Each structure stands twice: as C-alpha cells, then as structure tokens.
CSV table of C-alpha atoms in Angstrom, one decimal:
chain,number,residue,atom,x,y,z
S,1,UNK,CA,-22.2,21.2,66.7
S,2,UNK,CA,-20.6,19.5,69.8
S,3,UNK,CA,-22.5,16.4,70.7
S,4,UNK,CA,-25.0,16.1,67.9
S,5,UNK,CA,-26.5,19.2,69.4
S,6,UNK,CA,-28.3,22.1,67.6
S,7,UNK,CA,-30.1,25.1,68.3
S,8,UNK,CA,-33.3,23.6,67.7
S,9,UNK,CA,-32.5,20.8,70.3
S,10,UNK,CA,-31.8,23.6,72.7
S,11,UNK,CA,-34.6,25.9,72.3
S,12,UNK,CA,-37.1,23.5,72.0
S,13,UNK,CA,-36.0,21.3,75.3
S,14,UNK,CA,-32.9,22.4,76.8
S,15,UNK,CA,-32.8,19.7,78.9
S,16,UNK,CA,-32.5,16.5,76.2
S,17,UNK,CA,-29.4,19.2,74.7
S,18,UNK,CA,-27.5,19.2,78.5
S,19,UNK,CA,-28.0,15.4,78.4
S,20,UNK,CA,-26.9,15.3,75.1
S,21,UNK,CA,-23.6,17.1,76.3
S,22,UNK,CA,-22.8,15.1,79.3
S,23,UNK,CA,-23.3,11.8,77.8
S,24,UNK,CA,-20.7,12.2,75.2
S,25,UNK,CA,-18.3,13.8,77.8
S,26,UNK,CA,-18.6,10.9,79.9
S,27,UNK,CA,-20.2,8.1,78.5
S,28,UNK,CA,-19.2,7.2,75.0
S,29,UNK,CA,-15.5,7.3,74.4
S,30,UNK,CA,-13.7,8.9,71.9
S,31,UNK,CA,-12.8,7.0,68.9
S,32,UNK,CA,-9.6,7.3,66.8
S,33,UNK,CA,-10.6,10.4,64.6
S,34,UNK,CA,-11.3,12.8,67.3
S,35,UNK,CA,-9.8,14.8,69.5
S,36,UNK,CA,-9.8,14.6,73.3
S,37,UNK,CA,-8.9,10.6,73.6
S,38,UNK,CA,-7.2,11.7,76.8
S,39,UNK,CA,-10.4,11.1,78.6
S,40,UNK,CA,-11.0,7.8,77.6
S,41,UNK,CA,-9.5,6.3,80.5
S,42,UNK,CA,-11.8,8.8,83.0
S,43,UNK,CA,-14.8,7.2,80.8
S,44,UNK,CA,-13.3,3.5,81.5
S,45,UNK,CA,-13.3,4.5,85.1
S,46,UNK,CA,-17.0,5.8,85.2
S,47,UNK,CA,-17.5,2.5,83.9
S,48,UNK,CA,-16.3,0.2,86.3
S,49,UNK,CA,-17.8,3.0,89.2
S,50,UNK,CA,-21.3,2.1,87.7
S,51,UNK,CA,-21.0,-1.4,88.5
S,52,UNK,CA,-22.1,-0.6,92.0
S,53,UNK,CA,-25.0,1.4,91.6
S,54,UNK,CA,-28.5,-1.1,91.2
S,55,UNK,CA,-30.0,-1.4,88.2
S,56,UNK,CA,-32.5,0.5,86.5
S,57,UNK,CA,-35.9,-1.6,85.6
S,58,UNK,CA,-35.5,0.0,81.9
S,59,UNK,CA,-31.7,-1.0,81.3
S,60,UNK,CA,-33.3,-4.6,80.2
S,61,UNK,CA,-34.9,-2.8,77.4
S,62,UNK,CA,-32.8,-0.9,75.3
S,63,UNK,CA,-33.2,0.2,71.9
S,64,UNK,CA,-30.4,-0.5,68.7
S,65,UNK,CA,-30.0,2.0,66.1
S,66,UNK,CA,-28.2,-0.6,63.6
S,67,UNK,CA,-27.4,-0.5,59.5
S,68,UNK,CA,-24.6,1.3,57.8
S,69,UNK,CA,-23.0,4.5,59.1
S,70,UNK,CA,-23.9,7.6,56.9
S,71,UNK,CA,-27.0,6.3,56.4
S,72,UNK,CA,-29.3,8.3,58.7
S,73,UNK,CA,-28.2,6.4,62.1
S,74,UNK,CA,-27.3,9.6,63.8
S,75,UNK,CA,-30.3,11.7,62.7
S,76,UNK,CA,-32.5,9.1,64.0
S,77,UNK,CA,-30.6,8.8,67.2
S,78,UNK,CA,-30.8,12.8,67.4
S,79,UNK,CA,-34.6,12.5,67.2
S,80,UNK,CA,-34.6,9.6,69.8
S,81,UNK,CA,-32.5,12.3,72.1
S,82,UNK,CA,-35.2,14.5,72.2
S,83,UNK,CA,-38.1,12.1,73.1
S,84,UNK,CA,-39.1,13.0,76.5
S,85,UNK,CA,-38.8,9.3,78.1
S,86,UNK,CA,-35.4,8.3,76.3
S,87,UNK,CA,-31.4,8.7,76.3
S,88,UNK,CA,-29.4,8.9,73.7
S,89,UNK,CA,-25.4,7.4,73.3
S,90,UNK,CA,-24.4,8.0,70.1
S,91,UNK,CA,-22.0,4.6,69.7
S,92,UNK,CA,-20.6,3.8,72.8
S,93,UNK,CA,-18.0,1.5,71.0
S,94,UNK,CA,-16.0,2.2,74.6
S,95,UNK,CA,-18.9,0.5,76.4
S,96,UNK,CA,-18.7,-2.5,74.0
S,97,UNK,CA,-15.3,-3.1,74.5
S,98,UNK,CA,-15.4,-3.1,77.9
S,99,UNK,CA,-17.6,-5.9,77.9
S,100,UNK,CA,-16.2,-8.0,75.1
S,101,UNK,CA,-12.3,-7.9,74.5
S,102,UNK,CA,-12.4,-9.2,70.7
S,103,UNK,CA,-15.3,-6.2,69.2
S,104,UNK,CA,-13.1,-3.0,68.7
S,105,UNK,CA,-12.9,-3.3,64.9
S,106,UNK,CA,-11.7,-0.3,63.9
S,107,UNK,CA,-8.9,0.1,66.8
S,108,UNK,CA,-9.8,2.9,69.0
S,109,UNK,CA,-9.6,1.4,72.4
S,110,UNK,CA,-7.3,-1.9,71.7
S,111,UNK,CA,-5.3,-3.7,68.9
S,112,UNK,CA,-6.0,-6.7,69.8
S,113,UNK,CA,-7.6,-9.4,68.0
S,114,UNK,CA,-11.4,-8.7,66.5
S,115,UNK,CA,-14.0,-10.4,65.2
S,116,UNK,CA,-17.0,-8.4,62.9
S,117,UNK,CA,-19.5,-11.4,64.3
S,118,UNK,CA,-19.9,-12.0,67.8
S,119,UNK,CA,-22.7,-15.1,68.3
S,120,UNK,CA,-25.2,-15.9,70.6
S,121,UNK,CA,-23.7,-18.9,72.2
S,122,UNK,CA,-21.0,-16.2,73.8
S,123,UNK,CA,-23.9,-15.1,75.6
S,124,UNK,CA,-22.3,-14.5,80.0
S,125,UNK,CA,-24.7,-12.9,82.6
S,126,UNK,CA,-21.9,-11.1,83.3
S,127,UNK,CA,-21.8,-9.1,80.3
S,128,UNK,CA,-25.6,-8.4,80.5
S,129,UNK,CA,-25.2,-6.9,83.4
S,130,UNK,CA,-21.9,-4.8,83.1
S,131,UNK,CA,-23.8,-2.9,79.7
S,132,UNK,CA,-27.1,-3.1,82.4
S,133,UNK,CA,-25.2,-0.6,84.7
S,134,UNK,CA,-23.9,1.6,82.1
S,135,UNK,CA,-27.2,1.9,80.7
S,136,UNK,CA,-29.0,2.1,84.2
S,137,UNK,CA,-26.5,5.4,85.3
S,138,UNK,CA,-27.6,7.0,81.7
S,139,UNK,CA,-31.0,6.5,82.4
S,140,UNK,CA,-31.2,7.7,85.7
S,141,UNK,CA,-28.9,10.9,84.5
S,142,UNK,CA,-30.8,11.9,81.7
S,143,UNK,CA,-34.1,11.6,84.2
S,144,UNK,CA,-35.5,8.8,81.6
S,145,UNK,CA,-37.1,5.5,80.9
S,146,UNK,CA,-34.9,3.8,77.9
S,147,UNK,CA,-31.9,4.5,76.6
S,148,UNK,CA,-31.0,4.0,72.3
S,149,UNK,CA,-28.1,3.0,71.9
S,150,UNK,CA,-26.7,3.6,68.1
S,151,UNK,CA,-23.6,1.3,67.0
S,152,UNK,CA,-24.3,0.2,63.4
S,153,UNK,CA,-21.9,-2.7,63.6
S,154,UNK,CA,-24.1,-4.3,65.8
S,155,UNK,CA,-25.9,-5.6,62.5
S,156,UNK,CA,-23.8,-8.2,62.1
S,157,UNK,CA,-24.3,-9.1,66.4
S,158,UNK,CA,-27.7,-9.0,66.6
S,159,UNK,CA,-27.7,-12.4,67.7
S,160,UNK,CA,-25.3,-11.5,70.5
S,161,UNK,CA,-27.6,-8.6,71.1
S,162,UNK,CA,-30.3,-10.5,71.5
S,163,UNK,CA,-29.0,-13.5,74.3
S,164,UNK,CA,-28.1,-10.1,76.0
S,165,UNK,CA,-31.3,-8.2,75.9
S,166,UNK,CA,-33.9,-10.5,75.3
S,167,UNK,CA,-36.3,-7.4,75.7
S,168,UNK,CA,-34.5,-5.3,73.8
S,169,UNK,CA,-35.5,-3.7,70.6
S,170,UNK,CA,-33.7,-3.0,67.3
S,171,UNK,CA,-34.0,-0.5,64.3
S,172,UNK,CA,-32.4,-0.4,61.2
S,173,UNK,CA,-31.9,2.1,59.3
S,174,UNK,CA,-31.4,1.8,55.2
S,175,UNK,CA,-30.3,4.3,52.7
S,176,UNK,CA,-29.8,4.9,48.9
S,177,UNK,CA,-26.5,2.8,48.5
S,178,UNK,CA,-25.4,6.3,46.1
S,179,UNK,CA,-26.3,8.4,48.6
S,180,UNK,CA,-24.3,6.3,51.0
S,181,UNK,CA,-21.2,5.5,49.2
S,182,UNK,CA,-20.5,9.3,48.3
S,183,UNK,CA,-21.3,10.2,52.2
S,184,UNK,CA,-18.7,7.9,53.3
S,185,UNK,CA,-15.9,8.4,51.1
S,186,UNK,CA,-16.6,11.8,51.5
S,187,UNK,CA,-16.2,11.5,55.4
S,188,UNK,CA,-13.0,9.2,55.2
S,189,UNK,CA,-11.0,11.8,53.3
S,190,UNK,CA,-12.3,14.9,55.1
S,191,UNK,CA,-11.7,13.3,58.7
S,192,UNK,CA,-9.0,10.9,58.1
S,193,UNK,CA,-5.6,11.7,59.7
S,194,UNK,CA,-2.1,10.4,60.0
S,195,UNK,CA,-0.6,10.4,63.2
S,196,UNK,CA,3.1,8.5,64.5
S,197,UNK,CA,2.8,7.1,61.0
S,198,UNK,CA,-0.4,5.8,61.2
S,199,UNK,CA,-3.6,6.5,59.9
S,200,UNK,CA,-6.6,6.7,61.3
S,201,UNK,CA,-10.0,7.2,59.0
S,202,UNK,CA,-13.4,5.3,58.2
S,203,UNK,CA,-11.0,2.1,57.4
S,204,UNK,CA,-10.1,2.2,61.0
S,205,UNK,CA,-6.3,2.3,62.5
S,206,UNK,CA,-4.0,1.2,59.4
S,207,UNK,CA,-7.5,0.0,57.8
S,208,UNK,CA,-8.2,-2.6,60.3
S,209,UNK,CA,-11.4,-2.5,59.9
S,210,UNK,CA,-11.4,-3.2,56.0
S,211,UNK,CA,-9.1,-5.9,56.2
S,212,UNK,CA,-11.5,-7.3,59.0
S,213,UNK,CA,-14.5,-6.6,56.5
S,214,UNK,CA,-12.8,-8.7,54.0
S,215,UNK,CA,-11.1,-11.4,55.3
S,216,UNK,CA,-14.5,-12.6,57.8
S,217,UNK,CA,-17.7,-10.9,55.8
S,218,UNK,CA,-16.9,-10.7,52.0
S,219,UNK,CA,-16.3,-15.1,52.0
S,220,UNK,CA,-19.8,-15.5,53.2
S,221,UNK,CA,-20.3,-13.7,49.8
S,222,UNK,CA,-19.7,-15.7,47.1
S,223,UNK,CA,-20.0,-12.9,44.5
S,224,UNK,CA,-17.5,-10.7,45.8
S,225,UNK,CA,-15.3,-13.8,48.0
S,226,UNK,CA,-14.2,-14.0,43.6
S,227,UNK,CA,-12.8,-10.5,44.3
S,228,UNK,CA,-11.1,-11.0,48.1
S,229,UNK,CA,-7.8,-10.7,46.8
S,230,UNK,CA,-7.7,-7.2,44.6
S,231,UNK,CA,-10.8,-5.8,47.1
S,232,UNK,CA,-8.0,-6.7,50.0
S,233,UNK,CA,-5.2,-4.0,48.1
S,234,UNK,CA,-8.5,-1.7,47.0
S,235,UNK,CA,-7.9,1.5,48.9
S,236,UNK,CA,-10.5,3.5,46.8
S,237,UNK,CA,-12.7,4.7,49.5
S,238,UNK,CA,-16.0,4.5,47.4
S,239,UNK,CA,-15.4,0.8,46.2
S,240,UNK,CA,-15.0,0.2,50.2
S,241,UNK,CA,-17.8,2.2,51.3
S,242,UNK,CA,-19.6,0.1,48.3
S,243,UNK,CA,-18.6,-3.3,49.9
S,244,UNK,CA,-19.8,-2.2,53.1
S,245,UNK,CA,-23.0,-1.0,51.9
S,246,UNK,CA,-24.1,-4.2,49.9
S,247,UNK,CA,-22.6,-6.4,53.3
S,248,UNK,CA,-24.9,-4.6,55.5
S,249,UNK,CA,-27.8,-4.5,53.3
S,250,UNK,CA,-27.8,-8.0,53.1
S,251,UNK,CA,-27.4,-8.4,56.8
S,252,UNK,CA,-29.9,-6.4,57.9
S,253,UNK,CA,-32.4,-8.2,55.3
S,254,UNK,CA,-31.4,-11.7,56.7
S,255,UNK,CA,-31.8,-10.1,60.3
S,256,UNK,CA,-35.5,-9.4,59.5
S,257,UNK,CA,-36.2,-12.6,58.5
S,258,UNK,CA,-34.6,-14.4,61.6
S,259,UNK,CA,-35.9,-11.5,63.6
S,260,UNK,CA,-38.9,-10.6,63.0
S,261,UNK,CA,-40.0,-9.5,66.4
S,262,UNK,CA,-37.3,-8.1,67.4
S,263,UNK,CA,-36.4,-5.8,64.1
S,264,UNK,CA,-37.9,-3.2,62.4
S,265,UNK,CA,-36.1,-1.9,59.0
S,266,UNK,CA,-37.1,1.6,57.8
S,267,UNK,CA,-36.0,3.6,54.9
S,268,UNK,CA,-33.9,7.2,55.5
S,269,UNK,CA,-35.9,8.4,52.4
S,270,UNK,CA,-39.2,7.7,54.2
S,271,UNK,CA,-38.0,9.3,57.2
S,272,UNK,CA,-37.0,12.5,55.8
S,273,UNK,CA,-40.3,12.7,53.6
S,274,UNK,CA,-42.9,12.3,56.5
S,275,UNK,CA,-40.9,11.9,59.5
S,276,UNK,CA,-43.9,12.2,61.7
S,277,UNK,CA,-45.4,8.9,60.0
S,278,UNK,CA,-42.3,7.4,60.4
S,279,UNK,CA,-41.4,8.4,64.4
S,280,UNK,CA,-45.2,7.1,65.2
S,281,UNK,CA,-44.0,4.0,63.6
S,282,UNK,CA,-41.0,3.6,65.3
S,283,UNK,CA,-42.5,4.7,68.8
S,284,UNK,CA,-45.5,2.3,69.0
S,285,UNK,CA,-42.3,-0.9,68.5
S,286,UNK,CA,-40.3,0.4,70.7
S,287,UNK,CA,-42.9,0.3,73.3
S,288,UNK,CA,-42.4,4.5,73.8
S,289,UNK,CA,-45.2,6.9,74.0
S,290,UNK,CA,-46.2,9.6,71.8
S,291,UNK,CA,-44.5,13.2,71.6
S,292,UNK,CA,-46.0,15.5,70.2
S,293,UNK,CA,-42.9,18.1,70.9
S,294,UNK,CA,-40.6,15.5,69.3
S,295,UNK,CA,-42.6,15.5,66.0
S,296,UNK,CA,-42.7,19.1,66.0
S,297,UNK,CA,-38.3,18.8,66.2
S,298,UNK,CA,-38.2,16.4,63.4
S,299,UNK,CA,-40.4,18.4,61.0
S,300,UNK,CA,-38.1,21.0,61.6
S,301,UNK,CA,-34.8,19.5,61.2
S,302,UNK,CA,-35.3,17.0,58.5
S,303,UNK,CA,-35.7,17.7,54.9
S,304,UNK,CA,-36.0,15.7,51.4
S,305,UNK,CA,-33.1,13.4,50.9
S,306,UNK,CA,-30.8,14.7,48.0
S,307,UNK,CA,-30.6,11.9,45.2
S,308,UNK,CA,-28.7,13.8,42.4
S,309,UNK,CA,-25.2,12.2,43.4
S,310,UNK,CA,-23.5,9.9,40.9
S,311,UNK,CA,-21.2,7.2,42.1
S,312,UNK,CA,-18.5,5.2,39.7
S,313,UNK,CA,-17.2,1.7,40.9
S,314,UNK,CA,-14.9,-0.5,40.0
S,315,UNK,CA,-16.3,-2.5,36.6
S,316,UNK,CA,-16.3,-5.6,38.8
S,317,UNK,CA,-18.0,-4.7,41.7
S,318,UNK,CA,-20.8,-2.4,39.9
S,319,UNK,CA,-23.0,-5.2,39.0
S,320,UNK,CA,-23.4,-6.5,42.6
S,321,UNK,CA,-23.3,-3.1,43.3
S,322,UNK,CA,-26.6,-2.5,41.6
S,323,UNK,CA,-27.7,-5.7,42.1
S,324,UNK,CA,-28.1,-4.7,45.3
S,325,UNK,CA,-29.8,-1.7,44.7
S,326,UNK,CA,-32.5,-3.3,43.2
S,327,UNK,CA,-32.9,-6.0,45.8
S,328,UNK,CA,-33.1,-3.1,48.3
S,329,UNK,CA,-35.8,-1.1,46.5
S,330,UNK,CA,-33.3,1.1,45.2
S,331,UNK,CA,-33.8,0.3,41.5
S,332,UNK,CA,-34.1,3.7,40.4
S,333,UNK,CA,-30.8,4.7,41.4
S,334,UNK,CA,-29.4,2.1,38.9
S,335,UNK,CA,-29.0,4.9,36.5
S,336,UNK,CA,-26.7,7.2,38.6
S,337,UNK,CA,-24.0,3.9,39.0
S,338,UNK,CA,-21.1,4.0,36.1
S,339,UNK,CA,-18.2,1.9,35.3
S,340,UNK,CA,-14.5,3.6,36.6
S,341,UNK,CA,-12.4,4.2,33.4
C-alpha cells in the first residue's frame, strides 16, 4: 500500500498510518522510479520553510536504519512508525541532498558529481542544523519524541553521521546475502523503467550508482578491485546486487568495530523469528520506551524469513560471494550459491 501503510497499521493506531501518509507526501521526495516527481520541488520548498521554525530538543537524537536495501530496512522502519514516541521517513534521500550537494548517488534529485563516502572532517554546523529543522517539523507533526530516519547508504557515512549527530543512534540491519540478491534483482527488473532514453532502476539513472559502487568501493577491496574492469561492463543484476551485498556487509562489520557505542547490528532472520525479543532490544539502545501495542503490530505482521531461494553468480565472484556468507554467519546458505554456466 501507499506509504508503507497497511490495514493493520490503521486499525491498530490510525494516527502513526495518517503520519505515515503525510510524511511521504511532503517530506521524503520522490526518487527516480516513482511516479509523482512533480512534487519534489513543493518538498524542496517545505524544506527551506522549516528553517525558520526552532528546533525540537529531540532532532539531536535521531535514529539510522542503515545496511543494504532489501534487507529488512523498511519492515523495521514500519515497526519504528508505529512506536508511540517516534516518526518515521522512509529515506529522505531529498533531505540529504539538500544538505550535501555531492550524496545523490543514484540521480534522483541532481547529476552532479557524487561520492558513496562522505567523512567526518566535512562535518559544518550548518548542515547539522538544516537536517535539525527537517527533523524538528517531523517530530512536532507526527506529535512525537524521535524521528528514524532509514537511508541504507548512510553505511558507508556513518562517520559523517556521526560529527553531525553526536547523539544520534544507528541500526543495522543484515540479511541472508541469497535472500538479498534475489530480492534485489528481482526489484530492479520489476520497477526499472526507461524514460527520454534513459533508464532508471536499482542501478540508479544510466547505472550511476553502479559505476559509483565500482569505481570508489570495490578498490578498497582487493578481492574483487582484480575484477573492476569486467564487474564495470556486468549488467547482471544478481552479480550487482551480489557486490553490493558483500560491500555493505563488510561495512557495516568495520562500523561496529569503530562504533561500538553508537551501532547496533541485528539480523532480519532474528527479527522475523521473535520480533518482540528483538524490538525490546532495539528500544532499550535507542533510548525509547516500551510498547506494548507495537509488539502486538509486529507479531502480527512479521513471519519466518523464506530461505529456499537459490542464487547463481558469476564463477568469479561466487567465492567472495560465499566467503562472505560465512564471515556473516551465513554459512549455511553456502549450499544454495552455484556457478553461472
């Protein structure tokens, strides 16, 4: 449904489903593979308007939904929508931008220059407080405390992040690399489109986001930099989606170790198994209080993870490929990876 919404949502607490509905009218922008981009310029004006209204004690503290997309992100931002003290924005990518020129990787709001990374020492108060108002007018409009902000990019700026928010909190969110693969090729061909010539899918406009991916993330790697050249031409979307999964699976297990404070990394299996374990978890380090009526939405929304998908990869990449798996504490899946023939 529109908005991440369902009929649970609304039955349960039709208030979190109204938010729900005006924040991604107004607040989030509308990326290249969706429909309504005509209002992105009203959402860039609500920006700037929000500049002049104070700040909200709670916009220094948001919360980061980080990882890989298709790997639960948007379920657990959906849960975080219905706690009674928080606001969801399911990847304001628009807000971003308006606050740093060079982050729109995939080309929905500029094709200008971009950069994956974005480092601490480009820190500006100015920035702070720009994303400060944004967040303070969601707060105040969804009648709430905190506001999550999901953008699973922001992996590989959690340094960034951090000189921004110093009180800010982060979770990440891991899945099965199978699972995750499959989920995003699958996406990229059913939502991709082509429009004046161009296209426009998970790749980003005219794949600017995989070239990005490959020409500033995969050399840090120096078992797939070997491959930079063929993965550059490689326009199978499950060898991409493969890269993508083992670059941010290795970020976000580097982030814990420089971050341990300020990151907590969960598993989407764990989530969907006892999500009520889980949210408790999650609650008590994000500082938010216990919901009883949220738990109650979770048990009734999630359910056991499928793991009976079967992914074939390029005969180079499939040995980092389950490499990675293992390392993860994904081992098991080993055995649904192939070779492509």
């Amino acid at each position: 449904m529109v908005a991440q919404i369902d009929k649970s949502m609304i039955r349960m607490r039709p208030a979190k489903a109204l938010m729900r509905l005006v924040a991604w009218s107004l607040l989030e922008g509308r990326p290249l593979t969706t429909k309504g981009r005509w209002i992105n310029p009203l959402v860039f004006f609500l920006y700037r308007s929000t500049q002049y209204f104070p700040l909200h004690a709670g916009s220094r503290k948001p919360i980061f939904i980080l990882g890989t997309g298709r790997s639960g992100t948007t379920i657990l931002g959906k849960l975080f929508a219905m706690h009674k003290d928080a606001v969801f924005l399911n990847e304001p990518k628009a807000a971003w931008h308006f606050v740093h020129g060079e982050e729109d990787i995939a080309g929905s709001y500029s094709m200008s220059p971009a950069r994956v990374r974005i480092n601490a020492d480009e820190f500006s108060e100015h920035a702070s407080r720009r994303l400060q108002h944004i967040y303070s007018f969601a707060i105040r409009l969804g009648m709430s405390k905190r506001v999550v902000d999901k953008y699973p990019e922001l992996i590989y700026r959690l340094p960034y992040v951090t000189s921004l928010f110093p009180e800010g909190k982060s979770v990440a969110i891991l899945r099965d690399g199978v699972d995750t693969c499959a989920s995003i090729a699958a996406w990229s061909q059913r939502e991709g489109n082509a429009d004046a010539g161009h296209t426009h899918d998970w790749w980003g406009r005219d794949n600017r986001k995989w070239k990005l991916l490959v020409e500033q993330l995969v050399p840090e790697n120096s078992d797939l930099a070997r491959f930079s050249d063929r993965l550059a031409n490689n326009s199978n979307h499950v060898d991409r989606a493969a890269v993508e999964w083992i670059l941010a699976t290795r970020e976000v297990k580097r982030a814990q170790a420089r971050y341990p404070e300020r990151l907590l990394s969960i598993a989407y299996e764990d989530l969907c198994a006892d999500p009520e374990k889980v949210l408790k978890l999650i609650l008590s380090y994000c500082d938010l209080s216990p919901d009883d009526g949220l738990y109650e939405y979770a048990k009734g929304v999630m359910s056991p993870s499928r793991q009976d998908l079967q992914l074939a990869l390029d005969p180079d990449l499939l040995p980092i490929f389950r490499q990675t798996l293992a390392s993860a504490g994904y081992g098991d899946s080993i055995s649904r990876t192939s070779a492509r023939v």
